[in-house]
Structures are given as structure tokens and as C-alpha cells.
Amino acid sequence: MSKQKMSAGKKKNNAGNSVSVVRQAKHGGILTILFAILSFFWVSPILVVLLNSFKRKAYIFKNPFGLSNVPLSSGFEKWAHGLSKTFVGGLNYANALKKTNFVRCFGYSFFITLISVVLIVVCCSMCAWYITRVQTAGTKLIYLLCMFSMIVPFQMVMFTLSKLANILHLATPMGICIVYLGFGAGLAVFMFTGFVKSIPLEIEEAAMIDGCTPPQTFFRVIIPIMKPTLITIAILDAMWIWNDYLLPSLVLNVNKYKTIPIAVQYLKQSHGQIDWGAMMAVLVLAIVPIVIFYIAAQKYIIEGVMAGAVKG
């Protein structure tokens, strides 16, 4: 009898487990569909920009979400004929490259983004390592100042910053990289500090015993361990700097140095009637590099954030 009861109990448990698995699968499927719909709405503005970058200017506002200026109910032949009239191929992209001097603007944006990200990653990781390992009143003050910089609204300092940048001759691509280092230090130091706290001190002591100097310990031991957080900070700051308009417009000499966001704004202002097709094309060209970079390194974002926040 006891064996029969045990087998019956096992069957009930198995049945209960199978029911819970089915319920989890149903809930998982519903959540998947829900997030797929939300993702579509999130991506839809980019798709609209991409679609309209190939259209004639007259049809961008007339039917921004459609493929043809003729409804499909009028017949396929008329719809296809309207489709050929709506799109102009790569003409908008050719106009965009010509009107904005896109290659030069791309070069400035790439240089500023690359140098700024390298400065933020290297300087802030070293700062976080020093703050964590050297516990003094000075290092605590540095950490508090970095945290304070995260809560100060940019609007409070932007006009003073513009004047100060002119006085210090920072209105150049290299000069603005120093400004980006200052504004990006708060979040970077916070995340790096959280990650360094999770690294056992014994690893560094073993490196010191093997004859490594502090710089060698940092670059040969700490940096490889911090790789997820390094890539996370690099991705977040690269997207911020690449798409930023306000800070370059305040600091840079925009008559001489134009990043892509500034070039888009000048395209809107400098040619009388706005060439919306060319503007859409410039936006697509500006989006492509950062999207490729994000897709290539996206797996490190959650890993780096969790390592810096949870372990810390």
C-alpha cells in the first residue's frame, strides 16, 4: 500500500510539474508576442526614416508610411506605376553627401567619438581602481564629486561651459574630447568602482609578488577582468557622443568643424526650402555605424551592468 501511495504521489507531482511547465510556456509566449509588438513600435520611427530616405520630396509628407502614392485597391498595375514615381533610388543620398560634405563631417564625428571613448574608458577605470584600493578622505571626496556630477543638470552649466571652452581654446575636435571626458566621468567611475570592488585583492597581491608594478598590475591583470564593464561603458558613451548635438554646438567652432548632427541642422537651415529626402538620407547614414557597433557588442551590455551594479 505504501508503495502504491508513493507512486500515486509521484504521479501527482509529475502532473503538477507538467501543468506548471505548460502555464509557464503560455505566459512566455504571451510575453514574447507583447515584447515583439513593443519592439516594432520602438523601431518603427527608424523604419519610417529609412523608407522615406528613398522617396521623392513631394511624397514624403503626402504618404510617409506608404510605398506607393496610389492605393492597392486601384489595381496592381496602377499601384506599381505609382511605386516607380514615389521612389528615386539613391538620389537623396547623393544630394545628402554633396550638401553636407558628409565624409568630412563623418570624420570629425568618428574622431571625437573614438578619442572621447578611449579617454573615458582608460582614465575612469584607473580612477575607479585607485579610489577602491586607496581608501583616504581624498579618494572619497573624488568619488562623491563624480557622483555629484551625475545629478547636476547640463542646462545649469552649458552657458558657462561655452564661455570657458572659448577661453581655454577647447573649440576643436581634440578640445571637446576633454569636455566629454568630464561629463562622462560620473557614470563611468560609478560602474567601474562597483566592478573593482568585486575583484579579489589576492589577485593583485599575487601579481605584485610576481614582480608587477602597479601600472603593470592594472593593465595586465585588472583591465582583462574588467572587459565586460569596459565594453558596456564604451557602447553607452559612443552612442551618446555620436548622436550628441547640444554639446558640440556649444563648444565647437561650428563654422570650421561640423559633426553629423550639426550638419543635419545646417542642412535644415541653409538651403531655404528643406530637402527632406536628403535629410532622411543623412539620418540613415548617421545611424548605420552606431547600429553596427551596438549589434556587434550588445551581449556585453547586460553582463557589464550586472557585474558593476550587482556584484558591487
mmCIF file of C-alpha atoms in Angstrom:
data_model
loop_
_atom_site.group_PDB
_atom_site.id
_atom_site.type_symbol
_atom_site.label_atom_id
_atom_site.label_comp_id
_atom_site.label_asym_id
_atom_site.label_seq_id
_atom_site.Cartn_x
_atom_site.Cartn_y
_atom_site.Cartn_z
ATOM 1 C CA MET A 1 0.000 0.000 0.000
ATOM 2 C CA SER A 2 2.790 2.394 0.887
ATOM 3 C CA LYS A 3 4.463 1.782 -2.473
ATOM 4 C CA GLN A 4 1.179 2.461 -4.257
ATOM 5 C CA LYS A 5 0.742 5.701 -2.306
ATOM 6 C CA MET A 6 4.292 6.767 -3.149
ATOM 7 C CA SER A 7 3.792 6.052 -6.847
ATOM 8 C CA ALA A 8 0.485 7.918 -6.794
ATOM 9 C CA GLY A 9 2.173 10.868 -5.092
ATOM 10 C CA LYS A 10 4.925 10.878 -7.725
ATOM 11 C CA LYS A 11 2.326 10.852 -10.496
ATOM 12 C CA LYS A 12 0.557 13.828 -8.909
ATOM 13 C CA ASN A 13 3.843 15.705 -8.606
ATOM 14 C CA ASN A 14 4.719 14.955 -12.224
ATOM 15 C CA ALA A 15 1.260 16.074 -13.321
ATOM 16 C CA GLY A 16 1.598 19.263 -11.295
ATOM 17 C CA ASN A 17 5.032 19.929 -12.784
ATOM 18 C CA SER A 18 3.756 19.383 -16.319
ATOM 19 C CA VAL A 19 0.855 21.785 -15.698
ATOM 20 C CA SER A 20 3.236 24.443 -14.365
ATOM 21 C CA VAL A 21 5.507 23.965 -17.374
ATOM 22 C CA VAL A 22 2.543 24.421 -19.728
ATOM 23 C CA ARG A 23 1.470 27.560 -17.866
ATOM 24 C CA GLN A 24 4.995 28.977 -17.990
ATOM 25 C CA ALA A 25 5.160 28.242 -21.711
ATOM 26 C CA LYS A 26 1.838 30.033 -22.279
ATOM 27 C CA HIS A 27 2.912 33.048 -20.245
ATOM 28 C CA GLY A 28 6.284 33.050 -22.007
ATOM 29 C CA GLY A 29 4.587 33.011 -25.406
ATOM 30 C CA ILE A 30 2.294 35.886 -24.443
ATOM 31 C CA LEU A 31 5.214 37.940 -23.150
ATOM 32 C CA THR A 32 7.188 37.202 -26.314
ATOM 33 C CA ILE A 33 4.342 38.463 -28.503
ATOM 34 C CA LEU A 34 3.868 41.523 -26.280
ATOM 35 C CA PHE A 35 7.540 42.476 -26.384
ATOM 36 C CA ALA A 36 7.663 41.838 -30.135
ATOM 37 C CA ILE A 37 4.819 44.345 -30.614
ATOM 38 C CA LEU A 38 6.513 46.873 -28.330
ATOM 39 C CA SER A 39 9.803 46.372 -30.186
ATOM 40 C CA PHE A 40 8.093 47.039 -33.508
ATOM 41 C CA PHE A 41 6.681 50.337 -32.237
ATOM 42 C CA TRP A 42 10.105 51.208 -30.847
ATOM 43 C CA VAL A 43 11.858 50.525 -34.165
ATOM 44 C CA SER A 44 9.112 51.947 -36.394
ATOM 45 C CA PRO A 45 10.484 55.547 -36.455
ATOM 46 C CA ILE A 46 13.793 54.249 -37.813
ATOM 47 C CA LEU A 47 11.955 52.203 -40.442
ATOM 48 C CA VAL A 48 9.938 55.277 -41.473
ATOM 49 C CA VAL A 49 13.139 57.320 -41.848
ATOM 50 C CA LEU A 50 14.724 54.536 -43.914
ATOM 51 C CA LEU A 51 11.654 54.252 -46.153
ATOM 52 C CA ASN A 52 11.383 57.994 -46.762
ATOM 53 C CA SER A 53 15.091 58.357 -47.498
ATOM 54 C CA PHE A 54 14.376 56.765 -50.904
ATOM 55 C CA LYS A 55 11.242 58.804 -51.721
ATOM 56 C CA ARG A 56 10.714 61.964 -53.696
ATOM 57 C CA LYS A 57 10.284 65.012 -51.513
ATOM 58 C CA ALA A 58 6.668 65.540 -52.621
ATOM 59 C CA TYR A 59 5.608 62.106 -51.380
ATOM 60 C CA ILE A 60 7.374 62.162 -48.007
ATOM 61 C CA PHE A 61 4.595 64.235 -46.441
ATOM 62 C CA LYS A 62 1.846 63.055 -48.778
ATOM 63 C CA ASN A 63 2.179 59.407 -47.745
ATOM 64 C CA PRO A 64 5.070 58.925 -45.290
ATOM 65 C CA PHE A 65 4.030 55.410 -44.246
ATOM 66 C CA GLY A 66 3.111 54.016 -47.678
ATOM 67 C CA LEU A 67 5.089 52.512 -50.530
ATOM 68 C CA SER A 68 3.064 53.955 -53.404
ATOM 69 C CA ASN A 69 1.090 57.141 -53.963
ATOM 70 C CA VAL A 70 -1.688 55.001 -55.480
ATOM 71 C CA PRO A 71 -3.745 52.699 -53.214
ATOM 72 C CA LEU A 72 -3.509 48.981 -53.918
ATOM 73 C CA SER A 73 -7.289 48.838 -54.346
ATOM 74 C CA SER A 74 -6.880 50.714 -57.660
ATOM 75 C CA GLY A 75 -5.199 47.672 -59.191
ATOM 76 C CA PHE A 76 -1.724 46.233 -59.101
ATOM 77 C CA GLU A 77 -0.520 47.878 -62.340
ATOM 78 C CA LYS A 78 -1.522 51.372 -61.196
ATOM 79 C CA TRP A 79 -0.044 50.678 -57.766
ATOM 80 C CA ALA A 80 3.246 49.551 -59.331
ATOM 81 C CA HIS A 81 3.308 52.618 -61.600
ATOM 82 C CA GLY A 82 2.757 54.838 -58.572
ATOM 83 C CA LEU A 83 5.556 52.980 -56.811
ATOM 84 C CA SER A 84 8.003 53.869 -59.583
ATOM 85 C CA LYS A 85 7.036 57.541 -59.292
ATOM 86 C CA THR A 86 7.316 57.604 -55.495
ATOM 87 C CA PHE A 87 10.911 56.393 -55.168
ATOM 88 C CA VAL A 88 14.052 57.993 -56.587
ATOM 89 C CA GLY A 89 16.634 55.372 -55.673
ATOM 90 C CA GLY A 90 19.880 56.793 -54.320
ATOM 91 C CA LEU A 91 19.344 60.381 -55.478
ATOM 92 C CA ASN A 92 18.594 61.586 -51.940
ATOM 93 C CA TYR A 93 21.821 60.016 -50.692
ATOM 94 C CA ALA A 94 23.832 61.695 -53.453
ATOM 95 C CA ASN A 95 22.298 65.069 -52.558
ATOM 96 C CA ALA A 96 22.967 64.465 -48.873
ATOM 97 C CA LEU A 97 26.642 63.677 -49.462
ATOM 98 C CA LYS A 98 27.021 66.776 -51.601
ATOM 99 C CA LYS A 99 25.121 69.308 -49.481
ATOM 100 C CA THR A 100 26.529 68.318 -46.088
ATOM 101 C CA ASN A 101 30.099 67.363 -47.045
ATOM 102 C CA PHE A 102 29.220 64.152 -45.244
ATOM 103 C CA VAL A 103 32.614 62.463 -45.467
ATOM 104 C CA ARG A 104 34.316 65.312 -43.618
ATOM 105 C CA CYS A 105 31.548 65.506 -41.007
ATOM 106 C CA PHE A 106 31.732 61.743 -40.568
ATOM 107 C CA GLY A 107 35.478 62.039 -39.986
ATOM 108 C CA TYR A 108 35.012 64.660 -37.255
ATOM 109 C CA SER A 109 32.262 62.624 -35.568
ATOM 110 C CA PHE A 110 34.339 59.448 -35.723
ATOM 111 C CA PHE A 111 37.463 61.152 -34.346
ATOM 112 C CA ILE A 112 35.609 62.856 -31.484
ATOM 113 C CA THR A 113 33.718 59.684 -30.555
ATOM 114 C CA LEU A 114 36.775 57.432 -30.687
ATOM 115 C CA ILE A 115 39.139 59.678 -28.720
ATOM 116 C CA SER A 116 36.472 60.603 -26.150
ATOM 117 C CA VAL A 117 35.523 56.974 -25.518
ATOM 118 C CA VAL A 118 39.174 55.929 -25.158
ATOM 119 C CA LEU A 119 39.828 58.771 -22.698
ATOM 120 C CA ILE A 120 36.724 57.960 -20.649
ATOM 121 C CA VAL A 121 37.433 54.230 -20.507
ATOM 122 C CA VAL A 122 41.139 54.495 -19.659
ATOM 123 C CA CYS A 123 41.074 57.465 -17.273
ATOM 124 C CA CYS A 124 37.906 56.498 -15.415
ATOM 125 C CA SER A 125 38.903 52.849 -14.973
ATOM 126 C CA MET A 126 42.235 53.945 -13.495
ATOM 127 C CA CYS A 127 40.449 56.445 -11.259
ATOM 128 C CA ALA A 128 37.970 53.813 -10.046
ATOM 129 C CA TRP A 129 40.770 51.341 -9.306
ATOM 130 C CA TYR A 130 42.669 53.938 -7.290
ATOM 131 C CA ILE A 131 39.539 55.059 -5.416
ATOM 132 C CA THR A 132 38.692 51.472 -4.473
ATOM 133 C CA ARG A 133 42.155 50.356 -3.403
ATOM 134 C CA VAL A 134 43.319 53.571 -1.692
ATOM 135 C CA GLN A 135 40.781 54.439 0.988
ATOM 136 C CA THR A 136 41.516 58.014 2.060
ATOM 137 C CA ALA A 137 39.481 61.152 2.604
ATOM 138 C CA GLY A 138 40.742 62.453 -0.739
ATOM 139 C CA THR A 139 39.595 59.420 -2.724
ATOM 140 C CA LYS A 140 36.196 59.502 -1.011
ATOM 141 C CA LEU A 141 35.866 63.168 -1.961
ATOM 142 C CA ILE A 142 36.766 62.366 -5.590
ATOM 143 C CA TYR A 143 34.110 59.644 -5.660
ATOM 144 C CA LEU A 144 31.480 61.974 -4.192
ATOM 145 C CA LEU A 145 32.327 64.659 -6.755
ATOM 146 C CA CYS A 146 31.921 62.117 -9.560
ATOM 147 C CA MET A 147 28.524 61.111 -8.177
ATOM 148 C CA PHE A 148 27.531 64.759 -7.782
ATOM 149 C CA SER A 149 28.352 65.422 -11.440
ATOM 150 C CA MET A 150 25.679 62.896 -12.426
ATOM 151 C CA ILE A 151 22.855 64.829 -10.760
ATOM 152 C CA VAL A 152 23.746 68.354 -11.905
ATOM 153 C CA PRO A 153 21.541 69.315 -14.907
ATOM 154 C CA PHE A 154 23.546 70.163 -18.006
ATOM 155 C CA GLN A 155 21.414 73.272 -18.552
ATOM 156 C CA MET A 156 22.887 74.794 -15.386
ATOM 157 C CA VAL A 157 26.429 74.801 -16.734
ATOM 158 C CA MET A 158 26.110 74.927 -20.515
ATOM 159 C CA PHE A 159 26.485 78.693 -20.975
ATOM 160 C CA THR A 160 29.406 78.881 -18.537
ATOM 161 C CA LEU A 161 30.915 75.879 -20.288
ATOM 162 C CA SER A 162 30.653 77.567 -23.687
ATOM 163 C CA LYS A 163 32.491 80.652 -22.416
ATOM 164 C CA LEU A 164 35.112 78.588 -20.596
ATOM 165 C CA ALA A 165 35.738 76.416 -23.665
ATOM 166 C CA ASN A 166 36.498 79.535 -25.722
ATOM 167 C CA ILE A 167 38.871 80.876 -23.059
ATOM 168 C CA LEU A 168 40.732 77.536 -22.814
ATOM 169 C CA HIS A 169 40.804 77.067 -26.621
ATOM 170 C CA LEU A 170 38.773 73.850 -26.492
ATOM 171 C CA ALA A 171 36.688 74.678 -29.578
ATOM 172 C CA THR A 172 38.468 71.969 -31.588
ATOM 173 C CA PRO A 173 37.812 68.244 -32.098
ATOM 174 C CA MET A 174 40.587 67.374 -29.635
ATOM 175 C CA GLY A 175 39.464 70.002 -27.134
ATOM 176 C CA ILE A 176 35.875 68.792 -26.988
ATOM 177 C CA CYS A 177 37.149 65.289 -26.176
ATOM 178 C CA ILE A 178 38.391 66.678 -22.846
ATOM 179 C CA VAL A 179 34.935 68.153 -22.227
ATOM 180 C CA TYR A 180 33.308 64.792 -22.954
ATOM 181 C CA LEU A 181 35.738 63.161 -20.524
ATOM 182 C CA GLY A 182 34.489 65.468 -17.782
ATOM 183 C CA PHE A 183 30.813 64.844 -18.482
ATOM 184 C CA GLY A 184 31.228 61.091 -18.924
ATOM 185 C CA ALA A 185 33.351 60.510 -15.822
ATOM 186 C CA GLY A 186 30.478 60.291 -13.325
ATOM 187 C CA LEU A 187 28.689 57.214 -14.670
ATOM 188 C CA ALA A 188 31.923 55.545 -15.766
ATOM 189 C CA VAL A 189 33.602 55.887 -12.357
ATOM 190 C CA PHE A 190 30.426 54.658 -10.652
ATOM 191 C CA MET A 191 30.227 51.487 -12.770
ATOM 192 C CA PHE A 192 33.964 50.791 -12.705
ATOM 193 C CA THR A 193 34.100 51.230 -8.924
ATOM 194 C CA GLY A 194 31.293 48.731 -8.446
ATOM 195 C CA PHE A 195 33.130 46.186 -10.572
ATOM 196 C CA VAL A 196 36.575 46.701 -8.989
ATOM 197 C CA LYS A 197 35.059 46.031 -5.552
ATOM 198 C CA SER A 198 34.132 42.539 -6.761
ATOM 199 C CA ILE A 199 37.728 41.700 -7.785
ATOM 200 C CA PRO A 200 39.578 39.791 -5.013
ATOM 201 C CA LEU A 201 42.540 41.725 -3.673
ATOM 202 C CA GLU A 202 44.567 38.490 -3.602
ATOM 203 C CA ILE A 203 44.822 38.570 -7.412
ATOM 204 C CA GLU A 204 46.622 41.907 -7.301
ATOM 205 C CA GLU A 205 48.810 40.798 -4.406
ATOM 206 C CA ALA A 206 49.865 37.727 -6.400
ATOM 207 C CA ALA A 207 50.764 39.960 -9.343
ATOM 208 C CA MET A 208 52.833 42.197 -7.055
ATOM 209 C CA ILE A 209 54.674 39.145 -5.680
ATOM 210 C CA ASP A 210 55.479 38.105 -9.258
ATOM 211 C CA GLY A 211 57.186 41.465 -9.742
ATOM 212 C CA CYS A 212 54.473 43.534 -11.429
ATOM 213 C CA THR A 213 54.486 47.258 -10.807
ATOM 214 C CA PRO A 214 51.122 48.994 -10.132
ATOM 215 C CA PRO A 215 50.756 50.084 -13.804
ATOM 216 C CA GLN A 216 51.593 46.555 -14.979
ATOM 217 C CA THR A 217 49.110 45.099 -12.495
ATOM 218 C CA PHE A 218 46.400 47.403 -13.749
ATOM 219 C CA PHE A 219 46.918 46.896 -17.480
ATOM 220 C CA ARG A 220 47.832 43.188 -17.421
ATOM 221 C CA VAL A 221 45.558 41.915 -14.651
ATOM 222 C CA ILE A 222 42.723 44.344 -13.884
ATOM 223 C CA ILE A 223 41.877 45.521 -17.409
ATOM 224 C CA PRO A 224 41.265 41.979 -18.816
ATOM 225 C CA ILE A 225 38.993 41.188 -15.852
ATOM 226 C CA MET A 226 37.056 44.432 -16.381
ATOM 227 C CA LYS A 227 36.372 43.685 -20.058
ATOM 228 C CA PRO A 228 32.528 43.431 -19.778
ATOM 229 C CA THR A 229 32.240 46.768 -17.979
ATOM 230 C CA LEU A 230 34.781 48.394 -20.299
ATOM 231 C CA ILE A 231 32.752 47.414 -23.355
ATOM 232 C CA THR A 232 29.491 48.480 -21.698
ATOM 233 C CA ILE A 233 30.842 51.951 -20.932
ATOM 234 C CA ALA A 234 32.308 52.184 -24.439
ATOM 235 C CA ILE A 235 28.953 51.339 -26.056
ATOM 236 C CA LEU A 236 26.895 53.718 -23.918
ATOM 237 C CA ASP A 237 29.317 56.624 -24.322
ATOM 238 C CA ALA A 238 29.817 56.003 -28.046
ATOM 239 C CA MET A 239 26.063 56.188 -28.683
ATOM 240 C CA TRP A 240 25.788 59.320 -26.541
ATOM 241 C CA ILE A 241 28.716 61.170 -28.148
ATOM 242 C CA TRP A 242 27.925 60.111 -31.717
ATOM 243 C CA ASN A 243 24.333 61.368 -31.503
ATOM 244 C CA ASP A 244 25.015 64.453 -29.376
ATOM 245 C CA TYR A 245 24.093 67.809 -30.856
ATOM 246 C CA LEU A 246 23.938 70.257 -27.950
ATOM 247 C CA LEU A 247 27.477 69.976 -26.561
ATOM 248 C CA PRO A 248 29.294 70.264 -29.941
ATOM 249 C CA SER A 249 27.078 73.200 -30.904
ATOM 250 C CA LEU A 250 28.111 74.997 -27.696
ATOM 251 C CA VAL A 251 31.821 74.122 -27.662
ATOM 252 C CA LEU A 252 32.997 73.568 -31.245
ATOM 253 C CA ASN A 253 33.733 76.230 -33.816
ATOM 254 C CA VAL A 254 30.849 75.036 -35.992
ATOM 255 C CA ASN A 255 31.895 77.163 -38.952
ATOM 256 C CA LYS A 256 35.033 75.041 -39.196
ATOM 257 C CA TYR A 257 34.175 71.751 -37.502
ATOM 258 C CA LYS A 258 30.787 70.111 -38.045
ATOM 259 C CA THR A 259 29.749 66.762 -36.626
ATOM 260 C CA ILE A 260 26.933 64.827 -38.298
ATOM 261 C CA PRO A 261 24.126 66.142 -36.000
ATOM 262 C CA ILE A 262 25.298 69.718 -36.643
ATOM 263 C CA ALA A 263 25.449 69.032 -40.389
ATOM 264 C CA VAL A 264 21.833 67.825 -40.292
ATOM 265 C CA GLN A 265 20.769 71.037 -38.570
ATOM 266 C CA TYR A 266 22.681 73.166 -41.094
ATOM 267 C CA LEU A 267 21.039 71.216 -43.918
ATOM 268 C CA LYS A 268 17.707 72.249 -42.443
ATOM 269 C CA GLN A 269 18.655 75.927 -42.172
ATOM 270 C CA SER A 270 20.980 76.694 -45.071
ATOM 271 C CA HIS A 271 19.047 75.835 -48.232
ATOM 272 C CA GLY A 272 15.790 77.773 -47.996
ATOM 273 C CA GLN A 273 13.239 75.087 -48.718
ATOM 274 C CA ILE A 274 14.145 71.997 -46.728
ATOM 275 C CA ASP A 275 15.246 68.948 -48.708
ATOM 276 C CA TRP A 276 13.576 66.345 -46.530
ATOM 277 C CA GLY A 277 14.744 63.466 -48.703
ATOM 278 C CA ALA A 278 18.386 64.452 -48.259
ATOM 279 C CA MET A 279 17.828 64.951 -44.538
ATOM 280 C CA MET A 280 16.334 61.467 -44.189
ATOM 281 C CA ALA A 281 19.300 60.063 -46.102
ATOM 282 C CA VAL A 282 21.794 61.810 -43.789
ATOM 283 C CA LEU A 283 19.982 60.433 -40.752
ATOM 284 C CA VAL A 284 20.185 56.897 -42.147
ATOM 285 C CA LEU A 285 23.901 57.298 -42.882
ATOM 286 C CA ALA A 286 24.416 58.591 -39.341
ATOM 287 C CA ILE A 287 22.500 55.712 -37.756
ATOM 288 C CA VAL A 288 24.225 52.856 -39.601
ATOM 289 C CA PRO A 289 27.692 52.955 -37.906
ATOM 290 C CA ILE A 290 26.358 53.131 -34.354
ATOM 291 C CA VAL A 291 23.796 50.375 -35.027
ATOM 292 C CA ILE A 292 26.529 48.084 -36.368
ATOM 293 C CA PHE A 293 28.711 48.848 -33.348
ATOM 294 C CA TYR A 294 25.837 48.199 -30.946
ATOM 295 C CA ILE A 295 24.825 44.891 -32.567
ATOM 296 C CA ALA A 296 28.428 43.672 -32.544
ATOM 297 C CA ALA A 297 28.864 44.318 -28.807
ATOM 298 C CA GLN A 298 25.332 44.226 -27.355
ATOM 299 C CA LYS A 299 25.873 40.982 -25.424
ATOM 300 C CA TYR A 300 28.275 42.790 -23.107
ATOM 301 C CA ILE A 301 25.810 45.484 -22.008
ATOM 302 C CA ILE A 302 23.687 43.456 -19.565
ATOM 303 C CA GLU A 303 26.727 41.473 -18.448
ATOM 304 C CA GLY A 304 28.662 44.645 -17.705
ATOM 305 C CA VAL A 305 25.792 46.423 -15.949
ATOM 306 C CA MET A 306 25.084 43.389 -13.755
ATOM 307 C CA ALA A 307 28.773 42.973 -12.949
ATOM 308 C CA GLY A 308 29.133 46.618 -11.986
ATOM 309 C CA ALA A 309 25.868 47.001 -10.076
ATOM 310 C CA VAL A 310 25.020 43.640 -8.512
ATOM 311 C CA LYS A 311 28.488 42.395 -7.607
ATOM 312 C CA GLY A 312 29.439 45.805 -6.295
#
